[in-house]
């Protein structure tokens, strides 16, 4: 584990990593996760590795970070969500869904202390569920999940776009051959986003 920590420290000094984290605005990673500059200390190395296509190394980094955080804390839950996003992008939909569901359960169990932060975590989990359902062509379920993303502006905007696509897909009769130009355009966007 000490060698992994040393690797993480050396990555933080790498110039390409520095340009990655010095971005002033949030940015999407694989159209599934928003990387916020404010989360750099906690998630920066894992996000960087994942953005470079090093999913397993990103997961290893998350394991180290999670061990250093208090179970059930906001930071701990963020690591769970990022792991869900990485697993989704790796095609491990079942595991990704399980992690996102765990976050939803934690958020629902904190109803009395429902804060803006809790709402944000809940929204990200619903967004990830929506992406998973889209990838599995479960359009109505995806639409339902995206419709619950309301408190996280970056995710909400993208969820609204996905709702249009999933609504069209869920209402399209099976075997329908003719497509409108807008549906074709939305489907090409869908391919890019999944």
Coordinates of N, CA and C in Angstrom, one line a residue:
X1 N 0.8 -1.2 0.0 CA 0.0 0.0 0.0 C 0.9 1.3 0.0
X2 N 2.0 1.2 0.7 CA 2.9 2.4 0.7 C 3.4 2.7 -0.7
X3 N 3.7 1.7 -1.5 CA 4.1 2.0 -2.8 C 3.0 2.7 -3.7
X4 N 1.8 2.3 -3.5 CA 0.7 2.9 -4.2 C 0.5 4.4 -3.8
X5 N 0.7 4.6 -2.5 CA 0.7 6.0 -2.0 C 1.8 6.8 -2.6
X6 N 3.0 6.2 -2.8 CA 4.1 6.9 -3.4 C 3.8 7.2 -4.9
X7 N 3.2 6.3 -5.5 CA 2.8 6.4 -6.9 C 1.8 7.6 -7.0
X8 N 0.8 7.6 -6.1 CA -0.2 8.7 -6.1 C 0.5 10.1 -6.0
X9 N 1.5 10.2 -5.1 CA 2.2 11.4 -4.9 C 2.9 11.8 -6.1
X10 N 3.6 10.9 -6.8 CA 4.3 11.2 -8.0 C 3.4 11.6 -9.1
X11 N 2.2 11.0 -9.2 CA 1.3 11.4 -10.2 C 0.9 12.9 -10.0
X12 N 0.7 13.3 -8.7 CA 0.3 14.6 -8.4 C 1.3 15.7 -8.9
X13 N 2.5 15.3 -9.1 CA 3.6 16.2 -9.5 C 3.8 16.1 -11.0
X14 N 3.1 15.2 -11.7 CA 3.2 15.1 -13.2 C 2.5 16.3 -13.9
X15 N 3.1 16.8 -14.9 CA 2.6 18.0 -15.6 C 1.2 17.7 -16.2
X16 N 1.0 16.6 -16.8 CA -0.3 16.3 -17.5 C -1.4 16.2 -16.4
X17 N -1.0 15.7 -15.2 CA -2.0 15.6 -14.1 C -2.3 17.0 -13.7
X18 N -1.3 17.9 -13.5 CA -1.5 19.2 -13.1 C -2.4 20.0 -14.0
X19 N -2.2 19.8 -15.3 CA -3.1 20.5 -16.3 C -4.6 19.9 -16.2
X20 N -4.7 18.7 -15.9 CA -6.0 18.0 -15.7 C -6.7 18.7 -14.5
X21 N -6.0 18.8 -13.4 CA -6.7 19.3 -12.2 C -6.8 20.8 -12.1
X22 N -6.0 21.5 -12.9 CA -6.0 23.0 -12.8 C -7.1 23.6 -13.6
X23 N -7.9 22.8 -14.2 CA -9.1 23.3 -15.0 C -10.0 24.0 -14.0
X24 N -10.4 25.2 -14.4 CA -11.2 26.0 -13.5 C -12.6 25.6 -13.4
X25 N -13.1 24.9 -14.4 CA -14.5 24.5 -14.4 C -14.6 23.0 -14.3
X26 N -15.8 22.5 -13.8 CA -16.1 21.1 -13.8 C -16.0 20.5 -15.3
X27 N -15.6 19.3 -15.4 CA -15.6 18.6 -16.7 C -16.1 17.2 -16.6
X28 N -16.7 16.8 -17.7 CA -17.2 15.4 -17.8 C -16.1 14.4 -18.1
X29 N -16.2 13.3 -17.4 CA -15.3 12.1 -17.7 C -16.2 11.0 -18.3
X30 N -15.9 10.7 -19.5 CA -16.7 9.6 -20.3 C -18.2 9.8 -20.2
X31 N -18.6 11.1 -20.2 CA -20.0 11.4 -20.2 C -20.8 10.7 -19.1
X32 N -20.1 10.4 -18.0 CA -20.7 9.7 -16.9 C -20.5 10.3 -15.6
X33 N -19.5 11.1 -15.4 CA -19.0 11.7 -14.1 C -18.5 13.1 -14.3
X34 N -18.9 14.0 -13.4 CA -18.4 15.3 -13.5 C -17.3 15.5 -12.5
X35 N -16.1 15.8 -13.0 CA -14.9 16.1 -12.2 C -14.9 17.5 -11.7
X36 N -15.0 17.8 -10.4 CA -15.0 19.1 -9.9 C -13.7 19.5 -9.3
X37 N -13.2 20.6 -9.6 CA -11.9 21.0 -9.1 C -11.8 20.9 -7.5
X38 N -12.9 21.2 -6.9 CA -13.0 21.2 -5.4 C -12.7 19.7 -4.9
X39 N -12.9 18.7 -5.7 CA -12.8 17.3 -5.2 C -11.4 16.8 -5.5
X40 N -10.5 17.6 -6.0 CA -9.2 17.1 -6.5 C -8.4 16.4 -5.4
X41 N -8.4 16.9 -4.2 CA -7.6 16.3 -3.1 C -8.1 14.9 -2.8
X42 N -9.5 14.7 -2.8 CA -10.0 13.4 -2.5 C -10.0 12.5 -3.7
X43 N -10.5 13.0 -4.9 CA -10.7 12.1 -6.0 C -9.8 12.3 -7.2
X44 N -9.0 13.4 -7.2 CA -8.3 13.8 -8.3 C -7.4 12.7 -9.0
X45 N -6.7 12.0 -8.3 CA -5.8 11.0 -8.9 C -6.6 9.9 -9.5
X46 N -7.7 9.4 -8.9 CA -8.5 8.4 -9.4 C -9.2 8.9 -10.7
X47 N -9.7 10.1 -10.7 CA -10.4 10.7 -11.8 C -9.4 10.8 -13.0
X48 N -8.2 11.2 -12.7 CA -7.2 11.4 -13.7 C -6.8 10.0 -14.4
X49 N -6.6 9.0 -13.5 CA -6.3 7.7 -14.1 C -7.4 7.2 -14.9
X50 N -8.7 7.3 -14.5 CA -9.8 6.9 -15.2 C -9.9 7.6 -16.6
X51 N -9.7 8.9 -16.5 CA -9.8 9.7 -17.8 C -8.8 9.3 -18.8
X52 N -7.7 8.7 -18.3 CA -6.6 8.2 -19.2 C -6.9 6.8 -19.6
X53 N -8.0 6.2 -19.3 CA -8.3 4.8 -19.6 C -7.7 3.8 -18.7
X54 N -7.3 4.2 -17.6 CA -6.7 3.3 -16.6 C -7.7 3.0 -15.5
X55 N -8.7 2.3 -15.9 CA -9.8 2.0 -14.9 C -9.4 1.2 -13.7
X56 N -8.6 0.2 -13.9 CA -8.2 -0.7 -12.8 C -7.4 0.1 -11.8
X57 N -6.5 0.9 -12.3 CA -5.6 1.8 -11.4 C -6.5 2.8 -10.7
X58 N -7.5 3.3 -11.4 CA -8.4 4.3 -10.7 C -9.1 3.6 -9.6
X59 N -9.6 2.4 -9.8 CA -10.3 1.6 -8.8 C -9.3 1.3 -7.6
X60 N -8.1 1.0 -7.9 CA -7.1 0.8 -6.8 C -6.9 2.0 -6.0
X61 N -6.8 3.2 -6.7 CA -6.7 4.5 -6.0 C -7.9 4.7 -5.1
X62 N -9.1 4.5 -5.6 CA -10.3 4.7 -4.8 C -10.3 3.8 -3.5
X63 N -9.8 2.6 -3.7 CA -9.7 1.7 -2.5 C -8.8 2.3 -1.4
X64 N -7.7 2.9 -1.8 CA -6.8 3.6 -0.8 C -7.5 4.8 -0.2
X65 N -8.2 5.6 -1.0 CA -8.9 6.8 -0.5 C -10.0 6.4 0.4
X66 N -10.7 5.4 0.0 CA -11.9 4.9 0.9 C -11.4 4.5 2.2
X67 N -10.3 3.8 2.3 CA -9.8 3.3 3.6 C -9.4 4.4 4.5
X68 N -9.1 5.6 3.9 CA -8.7 6.7 4.7 C -9.8 7.6 5.1
X69 N -11.0 7.3 4.7 CA -12.2 8.1 5.0 C -13.1 7.4 5.9
X70 N -13.9 8.1 6.6 CA -14.9 7.6 7.6 C -16.0 6.9 6.9
X71 N -16.3 5.6 7.1 CA -17.4 5.0 6.5 C -18.7 5.8 6.7
X72 N -19.5 5.9 5.6 CA -20.7 6.7 5.7 C -20.6 8.2 5.5
X73 N -19.4 8.7 5.5 CA -19.2 10.1 5.4 C -19.5 10.6 4.0
X74 N -19.6 11.9 3.8 CA -19.8 12.4 2.4 C -18.7 12.0 1.5
X75 N -17.5 12.1 1.9 CA -16.3 11.7 1.1 C -16.3 10.2 0.8
X76 N -16.7 9.4 1.7 CA -16.7 8.0 1.5 C -17.8 7.7 0.5
X77 N -19.0 8.3 0.5 CA -20.0 8.1 -0.4 C -19.6 8.6 -1.8
X78 N -18.8 9.7 -1.9 CA -18.3 10.1 -3.2 C -17.5 9.0 -3.9
X79 N -16.6 8.3 -3.0 CA -15.8 7.3 -3.6 C -16.6 6.1 -4.1
X80 N -17.7 5.9 -3.5 CA -18.7 4.8 -3.9 C -19.3 5.2 -5.3
X81 N -19.7 6.4 -5.4 CA -20.3 6.9 -6.6 C -19.3 6.9 -7.8
X82 N -18.1 7.3 -7.5 CA -17.0 7.3 -8.6 C -16.7 5.9 -9.0
X83 N -16.7 5.0 -8.0 CA -16.5 3.6 -8.4 C -17.6 3.0 -9.2
X84 N -18.8 3.4 -8.9 CA -20.0 3.0 -9.7 C -19.8 3.5 -11.2
X85 N -19.4 4.8 -11.3 CA -19.2 5.3 -12.7 C -18.1 4.6 -13.4
X86 N -17.0 4.3 -12.8 CA -15.9 3.6 -13.4 C -16.4 2.2 -13.8
X87 N -17.1 1.5 -12.9 CA -17.6 0.2 -13.3 C -18.5 0.2 -14.4
X88 N -19.4 1.2 -14.4 CA -20.3 1.4 -15.6 C -19.6 1.5 -16.9
X89 N -18.6 2.4 -16.9 CA -17.8 2.6 -18.1 C -17.0 1.4 -18.5
X90 N -16.8 0.5 -17.6 CA -16.1 -0.8 -17.9 C -17.1 -1.9 -18.3
X91 N -18.4 -1.6 -18.4 CA -19.4 -2.6 -18.8 C -19.8 -3.5 -17.6
X92 N -19.5 -3.2 -16.4 CA -19.9 -4.0 -15.3 C -21.1 -3.4 -14.7
X93 N -22.2 -3.5 -15.4 CA -23.5 -2.8 -15.0 C -24.1 -3.3 -13.7
X94 N -24.0 -4.6 -13.4 CA -24.5 -5.1 -12.2 C -23.8 -4.5 -11.0
X95 N -22.5 -4.6 -11.0 CA -21.8 -4.0 -9.9 C -22.0 -2.5 -9.8
X96 N -22.0 -1.8 -10.9 CA -22.2 -0.4 -10.9 C -23.5 0.0 -10.3
X97 N -24.5 -0.8 -10.7 CA -25.9 -0.5 -10.2 C -25.9 -0.8 -8.7
X98 N -25.2 -1.8 -8.2 CA -25.2 -2.2 -6.8 C -24.6 -1.0 -6.0
X99 N -23.5 -0.4 -6.4 CA -22.9 0.7 -5.7 C -23.8 1.9 -5.7
X100 N -24.4 2.2 -6.8 CA -25.3 3.4 -6.9 C -26.5 3.2 -6.0
X101 N -27.0 1.9 -6.0 CA -28.2 1.6 -5.1 C -27.8 1.7 -3.6
X102 N -26.5 1.4 -3.3 CA -26.1 1.5 -1.9 C -26.1 3.0 -1.5
X103 N -25.7 3.9 -2.4 CA -25.7 5.3 -2.1 C -27.2 5.8 -1.9
X104 N -28.1 5.4 -2.8 CA -29.5 5.7 -2.6 C -30.0 5.3 -1.3
X105 N -29.7 4.1 -0.9 CA -30.1 3.6 0.4 C -29.6 4.5 1.6
X106 N -28.3 4.8 1.5 CA -27.7 5.7 2.5 C -28.4 7.0 2.6
X107 N -28.7 7.6 1.4 CA -29.3 8.9 1.3 C -30.7 8.8 1.9
X108 N -31.5 7.8 1.5 CA -32.8 7.7 2.0 C -32.9 7.4 3.5
X109 N -31.9 6.8 4.1 CA -31.8 6.6 5.5 C -31.5 7.9 6.3
X110 N -31.1 8.9 5.6 CA -30.7 10.2 6.3 C -31.8 11.2 6.0
X111 N -33.1 10.8 5.9 CA -34.1 11.8 5.5 C -34.2 12.9 6.5
X112 N -34.0 12.7 7.8 CA -34.1 13.7 8.8 C -33.1 14.8 8.6
X113 N -31.9 14.4 8.2 CA -30.8 15.4 8.0 C -30.6 15.6 6.5
X114 N -31.6 15.7 5.7 CA -31.5 15.8 4.2 C -30.9 17.2 3.9
X115 N -29.7 17.2 3.4 CA -29.0 18.5 3.1 C -28.9 18.6 1.6
X116 N -28.4 19.7 1.2 CA -28.0 19.9 -0.2 C -27.0 18.9 -0.7
X117 N -26.1 18.6 0.2 CA -25.0 17.6 -0.2 C -25.7 16.2 -0.4
X118 N -26.6 15.9 0.5 CA -27.2 14.6 0.4 C -28.1 14.5 -0.9
X119 N -28.8 15.6 -1.2 CA -29.5 15.6 -2.4 C -28.6 15.5 -3.7
X120 N -27.5 16.1 -3.6 CA -26.5 16.0 -4.7 C -26.0 14.6 -4.9
X121 N -25.7 13.9 -3.8 CA -25.3 12.5 -3.9 C -26.4 11.6 -4.5
X122 N -27.6 11.9 -4.0 CA -28.7 11.1 -4.5 C -28.9 11.3 -6.0
X123 N -28.8 12.5 -6.4 CA -29.0 12.8 -7.8 C -27.9 12.1 -8.7
X124 N -26.7 12.1 -8.2 CA -25.6 11.4 -9.0 C -25.9 9.9 -9.1
X125 N -26.4 9.4 -8.0 CA -26.8 7.9 -8.0 C -27.9 7.7 -9.0
X126 N -28.9 8.5 -9.0 CA -30.0 8.4 -10.0 C -29.5 8.5 -11.4
X127 N -28.6 9.5 -11.6 CA -28.0 9.6 -12.9 C -27.3 8.4 -13.4
X128 N -26.5 7.8 -12.5 CA -25.8 6.6 -12.8 C -26.8 5.4 -13.1
X129 N -27.8 5.3 -12.3 CA -28.8 4.3 -12.6 C -29.4 4.5 -14.0
X130 N -29.7 5.8 -14.3 CA -30.3 6.1 -15.6 C -29.3 5.7 -16.8
X131 N -28.0 5.9 -16.6 CA -27.0 5.5 -17.6 C -27.0 4.0 -17.8
X132 N -27.1 3.3 -16.6 CA -27.0 1.9 -16.7 C -28.3 1.3 -17.4
X133 N -29.4 1.9 -17.1 CA -30.7 1.4 -17.8 C -30.6 1.8 -19.3
X134 N -30.1 2.9 -19.6 CA -29.9 3.3 -21.1 C -29.0 2.2 -21.8
X135 N -27.9 1.9 -21.1 CA -27.0 0.9 -21.8 C -27.7 -0.4 -21.9
X136 N -28.7 -0.7 -21.1 CA -29.4 -2.0 -21.2 C -30.7 -1.9 -22.0
X137 N -30.9 -0.8 -22.6 CA -32.1 -0.5 -23.4 C -33.4 -0.6 -22.6
X138 N -33.3 -0.3 -21.3 CA -34.5 -0.2 -20.5 C -34.9 1.2 -20.4
X139 N -35.6 1.7 -21.4 CA -35.8 3.1 -21.7 C -36.8 3.7 -20.6
X140 N -37.8 3.1 -20.3 CA -38.8 3.7 -19.3 C -38.1 3.8 -17.9
X141 N -37.3 2.8 -17.5 CA -36.6 2.9 -16.2 C -35.6 4.0 -16.3
X142 N -34.9 4.1 -17.4 CA -33.9 5.1 -17.5 C -34.5 6.5 -17.4
X143 N -35.6 6.7 -18.1 CA -36.4 8.0 -18.0 C -36.8 8.3 -16.6
X144 N -37.3 7.3 -15.9 CA -37.7 7.5 -14.5 C -36.5 7.9 -13.6
X145 N -35.4 7.3 -13.8 CA -34.2 7.7 -13.0 C -33.7 9.1 -13.3
X146 N -33.6 9.4 -14.6 CA -33.2 10.7 -15.0 C -34.1 11.8 -14.5
X147 N -35.4 11.5 -14.4 CA -36.4 12.5 -14.0 C -36.2 12.9 -12.5
X148 N -35.5 12.0 -11.8 CA -35.3 12.3 -10.4 C -34.0 13.1 -10.1
X149 N -33.3 13.5 -11.1 CA -32.0 14.3 -11.0 C -32.5 15.7 -11.0
X150 N -32.5 16.4 -9.9 CA -33.0 17.8 -9.8 C -32.1 18.7 -9.1
X151 N -31.2 18.3 -8.2 CA -30.5 19.2 -7.4 C -29.0 19.4 -7.8
X152 N -28.5 18.6 -8.7 CA -27.1 18.7 -9.2 C -27.1 19.3 -10.6
X153 N -26.9 20.6 -10.7 CA -27.1 21.3 -12.0 C -26.4 20.7 -13.2
X154 N -25.1 20.3 -13.0 CA -24.3 19.7 -14.1 C -25.0 18.4 -14.6
X155 N -25.4 17.6 -13.6 CA -26.1 16.3 -13.9 C -27.5 16.5 -14.4
X156 N -28.2 17.5 -13.9 CA -29.5 17.8 -14.3 C -29.6 18.1 -15.7
X157 N -28.7 19.0 -16.2 CA -28.8 19.4 -17.6 C -28.6 18.2 -18.5
X158 N -27.7 17.3 -18.2 CA -27.4 16.1 -19.0 C -28.6 15.2 -18.9
X159 N -29.1 15.0 -17.7 CA -30.3 14.1 -17.5 C -31.5 14.6 -18.3
X160 N -31.7 15.9 -18.4 CA -32.8 16.4 -19.2 C -32.6 16.0 -20.7
X161 N -31.4 16.0 -21.2 CA -31.1 15.6 -22.6 C -31.4 14.1 -22.7
X162 N -31.0 13.3 -21.8 CA -31.2 11.9 -21.8 C -32.7 11.6 -21.7
X163 N -33.4 12.4 -21.0 CA -34.9 12.1 -20.8 C -35.6 12.2 -22.2
X164 N -35.2 13.2 -23.0 CA -35.8 13.3 -24.3 C -35.5 12.0 -25.1
X165 N -34.3 11.5 -25.1 CA -34.0 10.3 -25.8 C -34.7 9.1 -25.3
X166 N -34.7 9.0 -24.0 CA -35.3 7.8 -23.4 C -36.8 7.8 -23.5
X167 N -37.4 9.0 -23.5 CA -38.9 9.1 -23.7 C -39.2 8.7 -25.1
X168 N -38.5 9.1 -26.1 CA -38.7 8.7 -27.5 C -38.5 7.2 -27.6
X169 N -37.5 6.7 -27.0 CA -37.2 5.2 -27.2 C -38.3 4.4 -26.5
X170 N -38.8 4.9 -25.3 CA -39.8 4.1 -24.5 C -41.1 4.1 -25.2
X171 N -41.4 5.2 -26.0 CA -42.7 5.3 -26.7 C -42.7 4.8 -28.1
X172 N -41.5 4.3 -28.6 CA -41.4 3.8 -29.9 C -41.9 2.4 -30.0
X173 N -42.9 2.1 -30.8 CA -43.4 0.7 -30.9 C -42.3 -0.2 -31.4
X174 N -42.3 -1.4 -31.0 CA -41.3 -2.4 -31.4 C -41.5 -2.7 -32.9
X175 N -40.4 -2.7 -33.6 CA -40.5 -3.0 -35.1 C -40.8 -1.8 -35.9
X176 N -40.9 -0.6 -35.3 CA -41.1 0.6 -36.1 C -39.8 0.9 -37.0
X177 N -40.0 0.9 -38.3 CA -38.9 1.1 -39.2 C -38.6 2.6 -39.5
X178 N -39.6 3.4 -39.6 CA -39.4 4.8 -40.0 C -39.0 5.6 -38.8
X179 N -38.0 6.5 -39.0 CA -37.5 7.3 -37.9 C -37.5 8.8 -38.4
X180 N -37.9 9.7 -37.5 CA -37.8 11.1 -37.9 C -36.3 11.5 -37.8
X181 N -36.0 12.7 -38.4 CA -34.7 13.2 -38.4 C -34.2 13.5 -37.0
X182 N -35.1 14.0 -36.1 CA -34.7 14.3 -34.7 C -34.4 13.0 -34.0
X183 N -35.2 12.0 -34.2 CA -34.9 10.7 -33.5 C -33.6 10.1 -33.9
X184 N -33.2 10.2 -35.2 CA -31.9 9.8 -35.7 C -30.8 10.6 -35.1
X185 N -31.0 11.9 -35.0 CA -30.0 12.7 -34.4 C -29.8 12.4 -32.9
X186 N -30.9 12.2 -32.2 CA -30.8 11.8 -30.8 C -30.2 10.5 -30.6
X187 N -30.4 9.5 -31.5 CA -29.8 8.2 -31.4 C -28.3 8.3 -31.6
X188 N -27.9 9.1 -32.5 CA -26.4 9.3 -32.7 C -25.8 9.9 -31.5
X189 N -26.5 10.9 -30.9 CA -26.0 11.5 -29.6 C -26.0 10.4 -28.5
X190 N -27.0 9.5 -28.5 CA -27.0 8.5 -27.5 C -25.8 7.6 -27.6
X191 N -25.4 7.2 -28.8 CA -24.2 6.4 -29.0 C -23.0 7.1 -28.4
X192 N -22.9 8.4 -28.7 CA -21.7 9.1 -28.1 C -21.7 9.2 -26.6
X193 N -22.9 9.3 -26.0 CA -23.0 9.5 -24.6 C -22.9 8.2 -23.8
X194 N -23.2 7.1 -24.4 CA -23.1 5.8 -23.6 C -21.7 5.3 -23.8

